XYZ file of N, CA and C in Angstrom:
216
model
N -6.601 12.777 29.655
C -7.079 13.454 28.460
C -5.930 13.734 27.490
N -4.809 14.193 28.009
C -3.670 14.506 27.146
C -3.143 13.239 26.482
N -3.059 12.154 27.224
C -2.571 10.912 26.621
C -3.518 10.419 25.538
N -4.812 10.597 25.729
C -5.770 10.200 24.700
C -5.571 11.016 23.427
N -5.298 12.298 23.580
C -5.048 13.144 22.410
C -3.766 12.732 21.705
N -2.749 12.393 22.492
C -1.487 11.952 21.893
C -1.690 10.649 21.124
N -2.423 9.734 21.714
C -2.693 8.466 21.028
C -3.508 8.684 19.761
N -4.496 9.537 19.850
C -5.315 9.839 18.684
C -4.465 10.459 17.575
N -3.596 11.372 17.949
C -2.724 12.021 16.975
C -1.799 10.996 16.317
N -1.254 10.088 17.116
C -0.386 9.041 16.554
C -1.153 8.164 15.574
N -2.352 7.777 15.959
C -3.158 6.938 15.073
C -3.479 7.649 13.763
N -3.789 8.925 13.841
C -4.071 9.687 12.618
C -2.833 9.786 11.742
N -1.686 10.007 12.357
C -0.440 10.079 11.591
C -0.119 8.741 10.944
N -0.317 7.660 11.668
C -0.064 6.339 11.095
C -1.027 6.053 9.951
N -2.280 6.425 10.123
C -3.265 6.207 9.060
C -2.879 6.998 7.810
N -2.454 8.239 7.992
C -2.038 9.061 6.853
C -0.822 8.447 6.164
N 0.143 7.979 6.973
C 1.344 7.361 6.395
C 0.973 6.101 5.617
N 0.050 5.319 6.140
C -0.379 4.108 5.444
C -1.039 4.462 4.118
N -1.883 5.475 4.113
C -2.542 5.903 2.879
C -1.513 6.374 1.864
N -0.528 7.131 2.326
C 0.507 7.627 1.431
C 1.293 6.463 0.840
N 1.665 5.518 1.671
C 2.421 4.373 1.182
C 1.606 3.562 0.184
N 0.339 3.373 0.476
C -0.511 2.601 -0.425
C -0.664 3.322 -1.758
N -0.843 4.633 -1.721
C -0.989 5.375 -2.976
C 0.318 5.372 -3.763
N 1.439 5.423 -3.065
C 2.738 5.356 -3.739
C 2.914 4.005 -4.414
N 2.508 2.956 -3.731
C 2.602 1.615 -4.311
C 1.739 1.523 -5.566
N 0.547 2.067 -5.513
C -0.349 2.029 -6.677
C 0.247 2.838 -7.826
N 0.760 4.030 -7.534
C 1.367 4.864 -8.579
C 2.568 4.168 -9.202
N 3.426 3.577 -8.377
C 4.591 2.869 -8.900
C 4.176 1.667 -9.739
N 3.125 0.985 -9.326
C 2.632 -0.163 -10.088
C 2.102 0.272 -11.451
N 1.390 1.382 -11.480
C 0.876 1.906 -12.750
C 2.029 2.268 -13.679
N 3.055 2.922 -13.134
C 4.227 3.273 -13.943
C 4.908 2.024 -14.485
N 5.024 0.988 -13.653
C 5.660 -0.254 -14.078
C 4.874 -0.917 -15.202
N 3.558 -0.954 -15.083
C 2.722 -1.568 -16.120
C 2.838 -0.790 -17.426
N 2.800 0.542 -17.346
C 2.930 1.359 -18.560
C 4.292 1.153 -19.210
N 5.332 1.085 -18.397
C 6.679 0.864 -18.915
C 6.781 -0.504 -19.586
N 6.194 -1.517 -18.963
C 6.212 -2.867 -19.533
C 5.449 -2.916 -20.850
N 4.314 -2.242 -20.909
C 3.539 -2.206 -22.151
C 4.331 -1.518 -23.260
N 5.011 -0.431 -22.919
C 5.807 0.292 -23.906
C 6.956 -0.586 -24.415
N 7.642 -1.277 -23.499
C 8.734 -2.164 -23.909
C 8.220 -3.279 -24.797
N 7.050 -3.823 -24.471
C 6.464 -4.891 -25.280
C 6.169 -4.391 -26.688
N 5.559 -3.205 -26.788
C 5.248 -2.636 -28.101
C 6.518 -2.403 -28.910
N 7.556 -1.872 -28.275
C 8.816 -1.617 -28.972
C 9.469 -2.922 -29.421
N 9.402 -3.943 -28.577
C 9.987 -5.237 -28.926
C 9.245 -5.870 -30.092
N 7.920 -5.820 -30.068
C 7.140 -6.378 -31.175
C 7.391 -5.612 -32.473
N 7.524 -4.304 -32.368
C 7.822 -3.481 -33.543
C 9.189 -3.852 -34.114
N 10.172 -4.014 -33.228
C 11.531 -4.377 -33.668
C 11.530 -5.764 -34.299
N 10.793 -6.707 -33.716
C 10.715 -8.057 -34.271
C 10.108 -8.027 -35.665
N 9.054 -7.227 -35.836
C 8.421 -7.104 -37.150
C 9.411 -6.526 -38.169
N 10.163 -5.496 -37.756
C 11.156 -4.896 -38.653
C 12.223 -5.906 -39.054
N 12.694 -6.701 -38.091
C 13.716 -7.700 -38.401
C 13.172 -8.783 -39.322
N 11.956 -9.226 -39.064
C 11.362 -10.244 -39.940
C 11.166 -9.708 -41.353
N 10.750 -8.459 -41.458
C 10.576 -7.853 -42.783
C 11.912 -7.738 -43.500
N 12.949 -7.374 -42.748
C 14.278 -7.236 -43.346
C 14.798 -8.582 -43.833
N 14.581 -9.632 -43.068
C 15.017 -10.969 -43.484
C 14.231 -11.412 -44.712
N 12.923 -11.167 -44.714
C 12.079 -11.585 -45.839
C 12.445 -10.846 -47.120
N 12.856 -9.585 -47.003
C 13.183 -8.809 -48.200
C 14.641 -8.965 -48.613
N 15.403 -9.712 -47.835
C 16.805 -9.920 -48.178
C 17.729 -8.877 -47.585
N 17.214 -8.002 -46.753
C 18.040 -6.976 -46.121
C 18.995 -7.535 -45.086
N 18.612 -8.607 -44.438
C 19.479 -9.305 -43.491
C 19.703 -10.709 -44.017
N 20.898 -11.229 -43.874
C 21.138 -12.593 -44.350
C 20.372 -13.590 -43.496
N 19.781 -14.551 -44.141
C 19.074 -15.609 -43.433
C 20.090 -16.696 -43.122
N 20.811 -16.517 -42.030
C 21.905 -17.410 -41.669
C 21.346 -18.753 -41.212
N 21.822 -19.846 -41.817
C 21.329 -21.162 -41.396
C 21.717 -21.436 -39.941
N 20.794 -21.990 -39.192
C 21.081 -22.344 -37.806
C 20.880 -21.208 -36.817
N 20.692 -19.988 -37.305
C 20.478 -18.857 -36.399
C 19.025 -18.441 -36.527
N 18.324 -18.548 -35.440
C 16.912 -18.180 -35.462
C 16.765 -16.686 -35.238
N 15.644 -16.152 -35.649
C 15.370 -14.725 -35.509
C 15.394 -14.297 -34.049
N 14.987 -15.173 -33.151
C 15.001 -14.830 -31.729
C 16.406 -14.499 -31.253
N 17.413 -15.184 -31.784
C 18.790 -14.888 -31.388
C 19.250 -13.558 -31.962
N 18.759 -13.177 -33.126
C 19.107 -11.882 -33.715
C 18.525 -10.764 -32.866
N 17.318 -10.949 -32.365
C 16.650 -9.925 -31.559
C 17.405 -9.684 -30.267
N 17.923 -10.729 -29.650
C 18.632 -10.569 -28.382
C 19.883 -9.787 -28.620
């Protein structure tokens, strides 16, 4: 009887640990997706600003240098 209780307790602890790990993975994944979306929005905003600056003459339109290289 005691060994059965010990085994049951171990199984419950393992199940709880698995649930915790799975929820942590989901939370970390959500944070990663939100961070990636934010970086994408900031990059697109910066690209738009650079293109506007080049179009208005604020940045020199250097021959042979593409806007993608300016962004990097």
